[in-house]
Amino acid sequence: MKVKTKELCQFVDVFWDDSILPTLIEYIQIPNKSPMFDPDWQKNCYMEAAVTLAEEWCRAHIIPGNSIEVVRLPDRTPVLFLDIPGTASGNVLLYGYLDKQPEMTGWRDGLGPWQPVIEDDRLYGRGGADDGYALFSSVAAILGLRDQGASYPRSVVLIECCEESGSFDLPHYIDLLYDRIGKPDLVVCLDSGCGNYDQLWCTTSLRGLISGNLIVEVLSEGVHSGDASGIVPSSFRIARQVLSRIENEFNGEIIVSDFHAEIPAERIEQAQREATLLQERVYTKFPFVSGAQPVGKDHTQMVLNRTWHPALEVTGAAGLPSLANAGNVLRPLTTLKLSLRLPPTVDAQAAAAKLKVALEQDAPYAAHICFELEQIANGWNAPAFNIKLMEIIESATLAYFGNPTMFMGEGGSIPFMQMLASRFPEAQFLVTGVLGPQSNAHGPNEFLHIPTAKRLTSCIAHIIGNIDF
């Protein structure tokens, strides 16, 4: 029995309003920051509260006889594992996570990271779109098929709690659960983005990531700047100097050739189509201050810069007193948190080793320089869709969005994808999501676009309900 589009839309719309949104509101209120941002996560119990909320919701909605389990390994974040037997052939793995990024400053009045607010079609708050909705959307897709008696394959839903820290716990659970997962025919990941809210966007690539702390130390304690400046070198200037070994500070280009990769012709063509559709929306989705300009003018090049070129950002700093407490002191050290995005096909481990050497070697003035690696994640370049799956995806997009499917690379990382691609090389991958213009994952005023989440849920149900493995 094939999926009935109208009935599915009606079910998903009501289910989201009555069951998912109230639970997401509760979820947003829980400050369950990822372990990298909350080292005391076990003691604080916020992660446990989020997992308990998700587990209880699943038990209230999934029929008895389906397996719902919180899997735990010592001193590792838990995993929620659902095993829902199917009524058709095939094996689908649906993935999401419950951990969150930290608060971030700059939320506008009336909003906050742990303060859920619905305005118009948007649910504001940390983690609703990135990626708390994924569990509920995945389960709703299966329930929508069951509601109308449509067939669906066996579905495993795997929800981790360490993604925002690089998924360092997840490989241990994949090893533990490997036989229970089986061999997926299709992996569905709902943690990605969309270029607009008008159609389904399939992610074709993800960049890799190296993050860590660059520590530059010149003194054992701070001294009077009038006495020492001109004799003692500035730790900030040294940090700036060694960063120039990596990045051209005038245009942002990464100058280390090992951090670049050849871009496949297909990805260039997809970037051109994305740029043609979105045009200036490629960059106007970002909250530029009045008069500020993007890097370059070519829309296609901007898309490729975001998805296939390496880029460096300083995302945090220490050793700098607040303005109110900044006296005339030459500071003893400067620490900068670095985030280096890598092309999807660059080996992140090898690149991390080269980055550490480049930053630490030949220290100016024999200063003490150390780069402490925190997170290393490989990127991912999607295998080609088979024709049958592509036809079903296209039919779903037209049925629930009314527009054709679009394809795009993403600038962020989902470590799980490369991990699963290496474990299950024969699987097809559908990576998509709701993080569209202004949704601002990781930043202030993050929101979930509710109509897109509903349509995406229907698309996922349509795809897994119509595909014949």
Short mmCIF file of C-alpha atoms in Angstrom, two decimals:
data_model
loop_
_atom_site.label_atom_id
_atom_site.label_comp_id
_atom_site.label_asym_id
_atom_site.label_seq_id
_atom_site.Cartn_x
_atom_site.Cartn_y
_atom_site.Cartn_z
CA MET A 1 0.00 0.00 0.00
CA LYS A 2 1.50 3.31 -1.10
CA VAL A 3 1.45 6.48 0.97
CA LYS A 4 -1.65 8.66 0.87
CA THR A 5 -0.34 12.21 0.69
CA LYS A 6 -3.35 14.11 2.01
CA GLU A 7 -3.90 11.78 4.96
CA LEU A 8 -0.22 11.89 5.86
CA CYS A 9 -0.16 15.69 5.85
CA GLN A 10 -3.19 15.81 8.12
CA PHE A 11 -1.70 13.32 10.56
CA VAL A 12 1.69 15.04 10.71
CA ASP A 13 0.18 18.51 11.18
CA VAL A 14 -2.01 17.44 14.10
CA PHE A 15 0.70 15.25 15.66
CA TRP A 16 3.24 18.05 15.57
CA ASP A 17 0.82 20.53 17.16
CA ASP A 18 -0.55 18.20 19.81
CA SER A 19 2.49 16.13 20.77
CA ILE A 20 5.81 17.26 19.34
CA LEU A 21 5.71 21.02 19.94
CA PRO A 22 4.74 20.75 23.64
CA THR A 23 7.59 18.29 24.17
CA LEU A 24 10.11 20.42 22.27
CA ILE A 25 9.12 23.33 24.49
CA GLU A 26 10.03 21.21 27.53
CA TYR A 27 13.24 20.08 25.86
CA ILE A 28 14.41 23.62 25.08
CA GLN A 29 14.13 24.51 28.78
CA ILE A 30 16.76 21.88 29.68
CA PRO A 31 20.34 23.29 29.50
CA ASN A 32 21.79 19.95 28.41
CA LYS A 33 25.03 21.28 26.98
CA SER A 34 27.38 18.90 25.22
CA PRO A 35 30.16 17.38 27.38
CA MET A 36 32.83 19.64 25.88
CA PHE A 37 30.90 22.64 27.24
CA ASP A 38 29.70 21.00 30.46
CA PRO A 39 32.45 18.74 31.85
CA ASP A 40 30.22 18.08 34.90
CA TRP A 41 27.34 16.82 32.76
CA GLN A 42 26.90 13.67 34.86
CA LYS A 43 26.73 15.61 38.12
CA ASN A 44 24.46 18.32 36.71
CA CYS A 45 21.98 15.74 35.32
CA TYR A 46 20.68 17.97 32.51
CA MET A 47 21.60 15.38 29.91
CA GLU A 48 19.79 12.75 31.95
CA ALA A 49 16.71 14.99 32.07
CA ALA A 50 16.71 15.38 28.28
CA VAL A 51 17.14 11.65 27.70
CA THR A 52 14.38 10.84 30.21
CA LEU A 53 12.02 13.29 28.50
CA ALA A 54 12.74 11.72 25.10
CA GLU A 55 12.44 8.15 26.37
CA GLU A 56 9.13 8.77 28.14
CA TRP A 57 7.71 10.48 25.04
CA CYS A 58 8.73 7.48 22.91
CA ARG A 59 7.14 5.02 25.32
CA ALA A 60 3.92 7.03 25.25
CA HIS A 61 3.67 6.98 21.45
CA ILE A 62 5.32 3.83 20.13
CA ILE A 63 3.21 0.69 20.26
CA PRO A 64 4.16 -2.06 22.72
CA GLY A 65 6.48 -4.68 21.33
CA ASN A 66 8.82 -2.15 19.77
CA SER A 67 12.20 -1.88 21.47
CA ILE A 68 12.96 1.37 23.31
CA GLU A 69 16.18 1.41 25.28
CA VAL A 70 18.60 3.88 26.81
CA VAL A 71 21.99 2.26 26.26
CA ARG A 72 24.78 3.27 28.64
CA LEU A 73 28.52 2.71 28.75
CA PRO A 74 30.57 3.75 31.80
CA ASP A 75 31.52 7.46 31.81
CA ARG A 76 30.03 8.02 28.37
CA THR A 77 26.98 9.98 27.34
CA PRO A 78 23.97 7.71 26.81
CA VAL A 79 22.33 6.68 23.56
CA LEU A 80 18.60 6.27 22.94
CA PHE A 81 18.05 3.23 20.73
CA LEU A 82 14.69 2.43 19.11
CA ASP A 83 14.12 -0.70 17.06
CA ILE A 84 10.78 -0.62 15.23
CA PRO A 85 10.00 -3.77 13.22
CA GLY A 86 8.76 -3.09 9.73
CA THR A 87 5.99 -4.41 7.56
CA ALA A 88 8.11 -4.36 4.38
CA SER A 89 11.62 -5.36 3.40
CA GLY A 90 14.60 -3.17 4.09
CA ASN A 91 16.44 -1.56 6.98
CA VAL A 92 16.47 2.18 7.67
CA LEU A 93 18.65 3.96 10.24
CA LEU A 94 17.43 7.38 11.40
CA TYR A 95 19.88 9.54 13.34
CA GLY A 96 19.72 12.58 15.62
CA TYR A 97 21.06 13.88 18.93
CA LEU A 98 20.01 15.63 22.13
CA ASP A 99 23.10 17.54 23.33
CA LYS A 100 23.30 21.27 22.74
CA GLN A 101 25.71 24.10 22.08
CA PRO A 102 26.33 26.64 24.90
CA GLU A 103 24.18 29.70 25.47
CA MET A 104 25.98 32.38 23.42
CA THR A 105 25.32 36.08 24.03
CA GLY A 106 23.21 38.41 21.90
CA TRP A 107 19.70 36.99 22.26
CA ARG A 108 17.18 39.73 21.64
CA ASP A 109 14.80 40.91 24.33
CA GLY A 110 12.19 38.30 25.20
CA LEU A 111 14.28 35.39 23.93
CA GLY A 112 16.90 33.18 25.53
CA PRO A 113 18.62 29.83 24.99
CA TRP A 114 16.50 27.98 27.58
CA GLN A 115 13.39 30.11 27.08
CA PRO A 116 11.11 28.58 24.41
CA VAL A 117 9.03 31.16 22.55
CA ILE A 118 6.72 30.62 19.58
CA GLU A 119 6.39 33.63 17.29
CA ASP A 120 4.55 33.24 14.01
CA ASP A 121 5.97 30.03 12.47
CA ARG A 122 9.12 29.93 14.60
CA LEU A 123 9.96 28.11 17.82
CA TYR A 124 12.90 29.95 19.40
CA GLY A 125 15.37 28.40 21.82
CA ARG A 126 18.58 26.39 21.87
CA GLY A 127 18.44 22.91 20.38
CA GLY A 128 14.94 22.79 18.93
CA ALA A 129 16.21 22.79 15.36
CA ASP A 130 19.73 21.57 16.15
CA ASP A 131 18.87 18.78 16.67
CA GLY A 132 16.14 18.02 19.22
CA TYR A 133 13.35 17.78 16.66
CA ALA A 134 15.04 14.88 14.81
CA LEU A 135 13.88 12.14 17.20
CA PHE A 136 10.30 13.34 17.23
CA SER A 137 10.19 13.88 13.47
CA SER A 138 11.60 10.39 12.82
CA VAL A 139 9.05 8.70 15.07
CA ALA A 140 6.22 10.82 13.67
CA ALA A 141 7.11 9.73 10.13
CA ILE A 142 6.76 6.07 11.09
CA LEU A 143 3.57 6.68 13.07
CA GLY A 144 2.10 8.55 10.11
CA LEU A 145 2.64 5.52 7.89
CA ARG A 146 1.20 3.15 10.49
CA ASP A 147 -1.84 5.41 10.94
CA GLN A 148 -2.91 4.89 7.33
CA GLY A 149 -1.89 1.25 7.13
CA ALA A 150 1.00 1.89 4.75
CA SER A 151 3.95 -0.48 4.77
CA TYR A 152 7.38 0.60 5.97
CA PRO A 153 10.78 -1.07 6.47
CA ARG A 154 12.36 -1.93 9.78
CA SER A 155 13.47 1.35 11.33
CA VAL A 156 16.25 1.88 13.85
CA VAL A 157 16.34 5.31 15.49
CA LEU A 158 19.70 6.17 17.05
CA ILE A 159 19.89 9.32 19.18
CA GLU A 160 23.24 10.26 20.71
CA CYS A 161 24.23 12.92 23.28
CA CYS A 162 27.75 13.89 22.18
CA GLU A 163 27.46 15.25 18.64
CA GLU A 164 28.26 18.88 19.50
CA SER A 165 31.51 17.63 21.05
CA GLY A 166 32.52 15.68 17.96
CA SER A 167 30.64 12.43 18.70
CA PHE A 168 33.66 11.01 20.52
CA ASP A 169 31.41 8.60 22.46
CA LEU A 170 29.49 7.36 19.44
CA PRO A 171 32.04 4.93 17.93
CA HIS A 172 31.93 2.92 21.15
CA TYR A 173 28.15 2.58 20.85
CA ILE A 174 28.35 1.71 17.16
CA ASP A 175 30.72 -1.11 18.08
CA LEU A 176 28.38 -2.24 20.86
CA LEU A 177 25.21 -2.03 18.75
CA TYR A 178 26.64 -3.03 15.39
CA ASP A 179 24.90 -6.40 15.18
CA ARG A 180 21.62 -4.97 16.48
CA ILE A 181 21.67 -2.17 13.91
CA GLY A 182 22.28 -4.60 11.09
CA LYS A 183 23.14 -3.33 7.62
CA PRO A 184 21.13 -0.20 6.78
CA ASP A 185 19.89 0.18 3.24
CA LEU A 186 19.21 3.85 3.93
CA VAL A 187 20.64 6.21 6.55
CA VAL A 188 18.54 9.30 7.28
CA CYS A 189 20.17 12.21 9.12
CA LEU A 190 18.04 15.25 10.02
CA ASP A 191 20.83 17.49 11.35
CA SER A 192 21.63 19.51 8.26
CA GLY A 193 20.48 22.72 6.63
CA CYS A 194 18.35 24.12 3.85
CA GLY A 195 18.93 27.01 1.50
CA ASN A 196 15.33 28.19 1.86
CA TYR A 197 12.09 26.96 3.41
CA ASP A 198 10.46 26.25 0.05
CA GLN A 199 11.79 22.79 -0.84
CA LEU A 200 13.68 19.75 0.39
CA TRP A 201 17.45 20.25 0.39
CA CYS A 202 19.68 17.19 0.27
CA THR A 203 23.15 17.63 1.73
CA THR A 204 25.86 16.35 -0.59
CA SER A 205 28.94 17.09 1.51
CA LEU A 206 30.09 18.22 4.94
CA ARG A 207 33.33 19.91 5.86
CA GLY A 208 35.74 18.48 8.40
CA LEU A 209 36.87 20.27 11.54
CA ILE A 210 39.92 20.85 13.69
CA SER A 211 39.46 22.86 16.87
CA GLY A 212 41.78 23.59 19.73
CA ASN A 213 43.47 26.20 21.90
CA LEU A 214 46.52 28.18 20.78
CA ILE A 215 48.44 29.25 23.88
CA VAL A 216 51.20 31.87 23.59
CA GLU A 217 53.12 32.64 26.79
CA VAL A 218 55.93 35.21 27.23
CA LEU A 219 55.95 36.03 30.97
CA SER A 220 55.22 34.27 34.23
CA GLU A 221 53.07 37.24 35.32
CA GLY A 222 51.76 40.50 33.93
CA VAL A 223 53.91 43.64 34.15
CA HIS A 224 53.44 47.39 33.68
CA SER A 225 52.99 47.97 29.96
CA GLY A 226 54.84 51.29 30.03
CA ASP A 227 57.84 49.62 31.60
CA ALA A 228 57.89 46.47 29.43
CA SER A 229 56.51 47.41 26.01
CA GLY A 230 59.26 47.63 23.46
CA ILE A 231 61.29 45.08 25.38
CA VAL A 232 58.86 42.26 26.09
CA PRO A 233 57.03 41.05 22.96
CA SER A 234 53.24 41.03 22.99
CA SER A 235 51.75 37.54 23.27
CA PHE A 236 48.85 38.71 21.13
CA ARG A 237 51.18 39.89 18.38
CA ILE A 238 52.99 36.56 18.42
CA ALA A 239 49.66 34.73 18.17
CA ARG A 240 48.68 36.92 15.24
CA GLN A 241 52.05 36.26 13.63
CA VAL A 242 51.83 32.46 13.80
CA LEU A 243 48.23 32.52 12.56
CA SER A 244 49.56 34.21 9.43
CA ARG A 245 51.37 30.93 8.70
CA ILE A 246 47.93 29.42 8.19
CA GLU A 247 45.74 32.24 6.88
CA ASN A 248 46.17 35.26 4.66
CA GLU A 249 44.69 37.88 6.96
CA PHE A 250 43.81 40.18 4.05
CA ASN A 251 41.41 37.83 2.24
CA GLY A 252 40.93 34.85 4.59
CA GLU A 253 42.55 32.36 2.20
CA ILE A 254 44.16 29.35 3.86
CA ILE A 255 47.71 29.23 2.54
CA VAL A 256 48.69 25.70 3.60
CA SER A 257 48.20 23.53 0.53
CA ASP A 258 47.63 20.36 2.59
CA PHE A 259 44.39 21.88 3.88
CA HIS A 260 42.88 22.14 0.38
CA ALA A 261 41.29 19.52 -1.87
CA GLU A 262 40.17 19.27 -5.49
CA ILE A 263 36.46 19.98 -5.85
CA PRO A 264 34.53 17.33 -7.83
CA ALA A 265 32.87 18.65 -11.00
CA GLU A 266 29.43 17.51 -9.80
CA ARG A 267 29.77 19.60 -6.63
CA ILE A 268 30.73 22.66 -8.65
CA GLU A 269 27.63 22.19 -10.82
CA GLN A 270 25.42 21.86 -7.73
CA ALA A 271 26.96 25.01 -6.26
CA GLN A 272 26.18 26.86 -9.49
CA ARG A 273 22.54 25.73 -9.36
CA GLU A 274 22.27 26.75 -5.71
CA ALA A 275 23.78 30.16 -6.43
CA THR A 276 21.45 30.68 -9.41
CA LEU A 277 18.40 29.90 -7.27
CA LEU A 278 19.36 31.82 -4.14
CA GLN A 279 21.44 34.64 -5.67
CA GLU A 280 22.07 37.32 -3.00
CA ARG A 281 20.30 35.13 -0.42
CA VAL A 282 23.55 33.14 -0.32
CA TYR A 283 24.84 35.88 1.99
CA THR A 284 21.85 38.03 3.01
CA LYS A 285 20.73 35.24 5.37
CA PHE A 286 23.51 36.41 7.70
CA PRO A 287 22.92 39.39 10.05
CA PHE A 288 25.48 41.81 8.60
CA VAL A 289 25.74 45.20 10.28
CA SER A 290 24.74 48.10 8.09
CA GLY A 291 27.17 48.52 5.21
CA ALA A 292 29.24 45.40 5.87
CA GLN A 293 30.12 43.28 2.84
CA PRO A 294 30.60 39.53 2.27
CA VAL A 295 33.86 38.00 1.10
CA GLY A 296 33.81 38.48 -2.67
CA LYS A 297 30.93 39.12 -5.04
CA ASP A 298 30.51 35.86 -6.97
CA HIS A 299 27.62 33.83 -5.53
CA THR A 300 28.92 30.48 -6.74
CA GLN A 301 32.33 31.17 -5.24
CA MET A 302 30.67 32.04 -1.93
CA VAL A 303 28.87 28.69 -1.95
CA LEU A 304 32.13 26.87 -2.63
CA ASN A 305 33.95 28.93 0.01
CA ARG A 306 31.38 27.76 2.55
CA THR A 307 31.39 24.11 1.55
CA TRP A 308 34.65 23.04 -0.13
CA HIS A 309 37.32 25.55 0.86
CA PRO A 310 39.13 25.57 4.23
CA ALA A 311 38.48 28.49 6.58
CA LEU A 312 39.83 29.62 9.94
CA GLU A 313 37.93 31.36 12.73
CA VAL A 314 38.92 32.47 16.24
CA THR A 315 35.89 31.44 18.26
CA GLY A 316 37.07 32.33 21.76
CA ALA A 317 39.86 33.90 23.79
CA ALA A 318 41.37 33.83 27.27
CA GLY A 319 44.03 35.93 28.97
CA LEU A 320 42.22 39.12 27.98
CA PRO A 321 40.62 40.96 30.91
CA SER A 322 37.25 42.59 30.46
CA LEU A 323 37.32 46.21 29.31
CA ALA A 324 36.32 47.38 32.77
CA ASN A 325 39.30 45.56 34.30
CA ALA A 326 41.89 46.20 31.59
CA GLY A 327 44.66 48.22 33.16
CA ASN A 328 48.02 49.26 31.68
CA VAL A 329 49.43 45.74 31.87
CA LEU A 330 51.46 43.81 29.35
CA ARG A 331 49.73 40.47 29.66
CA PRO A 332 51.73 37.30 30.24
CA LEU A 333 49.81 35.12 27.78
CA THR A 334 47.10 34.97 25.16
CA THR A 335 44.95 31.92 24.42
CA LEU A 336 42.85 31.72 21.27
CA LYS A 337 40.32 29.01 20.48
CA LEU A 338 40.70 28.11 16.81
CA SER A 339 38.23 26.44 14.48
CA LEU A 340 39.62 25.30 11.14
CA ARG A 341 37.06 23.98 8.66
CA LEU A 342 38.43 21.50 6.13
CA PRO A 343 37.22 20.34 2.71
CA PRO A 344 35.10 17.16 2.87
CA THR A 345 37.82 14.89 1.49
CA VAL A 346 40.82 16.08 3.54
CA ASP A 347 42.11 13.68 6.23
CA ALA A 348 41.45 15.62 9.44
CA GLN A 349 43.92 13.63 11.56
CA ALA A 350 46.78 14.29 9.16
CA ALA A 351 45.76 17.94 8.83
CA ALA A 352 45.64 18.34 12.62
CA ALA A 353 49.21 17.10 12.94
CA LYS A 354 50.37 19.56 10.28
CA LEU A 355 48.46 22.41 11.91
CA LYS A 356 50.08 21.74 15.29
CA VAL A 357 53.57 21.73 13.80
CA ALA A 358 52.92 24.88 11.76
CA LEU A 359 51.74 26.82 14.80
CA GLU A 360 54.34 25.61 17.30
CA GLN A 361 57.58 25.43 15.32
CA ASP A 362 60.15 28.25 15.27
CA ALA A 363 58.40 30.30 17.95
CA PRO A 364 59.09 34.03 17.61
CA TYR A 365 61.26 35.34 20.47
CA ALA A 366 61.42 31.74 21.78
CA ALA A 367 58.01 32.28 23.36
CA HIS A 368 56.22 29.23 24.73
CA ILE A 369 53.66 28.22 22.10
CA CYS A 370 51.36 25.22 22.43
CA PHE A 371 48.38 24.17 20.33
CA GLU A 372 46.12 21.88 22.36
CA LEU A 373 43.87 19.88 20.05
CA GLU A 374 40.28 19.48 21.23
CA GLN A 375 38.19 18.17 18.36
CA ILE A 376 39.10 16.46 15.10
CA ALA A 377 36.38 15.40 12.68
CA ASN A 378 36.57 14.19 9.11
CA GLY A 379 34.27 15.65 6.51
CA TRP A 380 32.02 13.63 4.23
CA ASN A 381 31.29 13.52 0.52
CA ALA A 382 28.01 11.75 -0.21
CA PRO A 383 27.84 8.73 -2.50
CA ALA A 384 25.59 9.18 -5.52
CA PHE A 385 21.88 8.43 -5.05
CA ASN A 386 20.57 5.45 -6.95
CA ILE A 387 17.95 6.32 -9.53
CA LYS A 388 15.06 4.73 -7.64
CA LEU A 389 15.75 6.64 -4.43
CA MET A 390 16.25 9.88 -6.33
CA GLU A 391 12.85 9.51 -8.00
CA ILE A 392 11.14 8.92 -4.65
CA ILE A 393 12.89 11.91 -3.05
CA GLU A 394 11.81 14.10 -5.93
CA SER A 395 8.20 12.90 -5.72
CA ALA A 396 8.19 13.61 -1.96
CA THR A 397 9.56 17.13 -2.43
CA LEU A 398 6.96 17.95 -5.06
CA ALA A 399 4.15 16.43 -3.00
CA TYR A 400 4.84 18.27 0.27
CA PHE A 401 6.80 21.38 -0.75
CA GLY A 402 5.49 21.89 -4.27
CA ASN A 403 8.98 22.59 -5.59
CA PRO A 404 11.80 20.37 -6.91
CA THR A 405 14.58 18.98 -4.75
CA MET A 406 17.80 20.98 -4.35
CA PHE A 407 21.29 19.78 -3.48
CA MET A 408 23.89 21.61 -1.45
CA GLY A 409 27.07 21.12 0.52
CA GLU A 410 27.21 22.22 4.12
CA GLY A 411 29.95 24.16 5.83
CA GLY A 412 29.54 22.40 9.16
CA SER A 413 30.44 18.92 10.33
CA ILE A 414 28.44 15.85 11.31
CA PRO A 415 31.10 13.36 12.47
CA PHE A 416 28.54 10.55 12.48
CA MET A 417 28.24 10.61 8.69
CA GLN A 418 31.81 9.70 7.84
CA MET A 419 31.78 7.11 10.61
CA LEU A 420 28.66 5.44 9.22
CA ALA A 421 29.86 5.70 5.63
CA SER A 422 32.98 3.72 6.52
CA ARG A 423 31.01 1.13 8.53
CA PHE A 424 28.19 0.72 6.00
CA PRO A 425 29.68 1.43 2.56
CA GLU A 426 26.70 -0.01 0.67
CA ALA A 427 24.09 2.20 2.36
CA GLN A 428 22.37 5.14 0.71
CA PHE A 429 22.42 8.41 2.68
CA LEU A 430 19.72 11.05 2.93
CA VAL A 431 21.05 14.02 4.89
CA THR A 432 18.74 16.98 5.27
CA GLY A 433 17.39 19.37 7.89
CA VAL A 434 15.54 22.52 8.88
CA LEU A 435 18.42 24.93 9.52
CA GLY A 436 17.56 27.57 6.95
CA PRO A 437 17.98 31.34 6.62
CA GLN A 438 18.35 33.16 9.98
CA SER A 439 17.74 29.94 11.98
CA ASN A 440 21.20 30.59 13.47
CA ALA A 441 22.22 27.28 14.98
CA HIS A 442 24.89 27.71 17.70
CA GLY A 443 24.21 31.44 17.85
CA PRO A 444 21.65 33.73 19.47
CA ASN A 445 17.99 33.66 18.43
CA GLU A 446 18.15 30.07 17.13
CA PHE A 447 14.78 28.89 15.88
CA LEU A 448 12.95 25.97 14.34
CA HIS A 449 10.79 26.83 11.34
CA ILE A 450 7.70 24.80 12.22
CA PRO A 451 6.04 24.48 8.76
CA THR A 452 9.34 23.24 7.28
CA ALA A 453 9.71 20.68 10.07
CA LYS A 454 6.21 19.39 9.36
CA ARG A 455 6.78 19.15 5.61
CA LEU A 456 10.14 17.49 6.15
CA THR A 457 8.51 14.92 8.45
CA SER A 458 6.01 14.11 5.72
CA CYS A 459 8.81 13.82 3.16
CA ILE A 460 10.71 11.34 5.32
CA ALA A 461 7.55 9.27 5.82
CA HIS A 462 6.83 9.37 2.07
CA ILE A 463 10.36 8.25 1.21
CA ILE A 464 10.60 5.33 3.64
CA GLY A 465 7.01 4.34 2.90
CA ASN A 466 7.49 4.21 -0.86
CA ILE A 467 10.99 2.91 -1.31
CA ASP A 468 11.34 -0.75 -2.29
CA PHE A 469 14.66 -2.17 -1.10
#
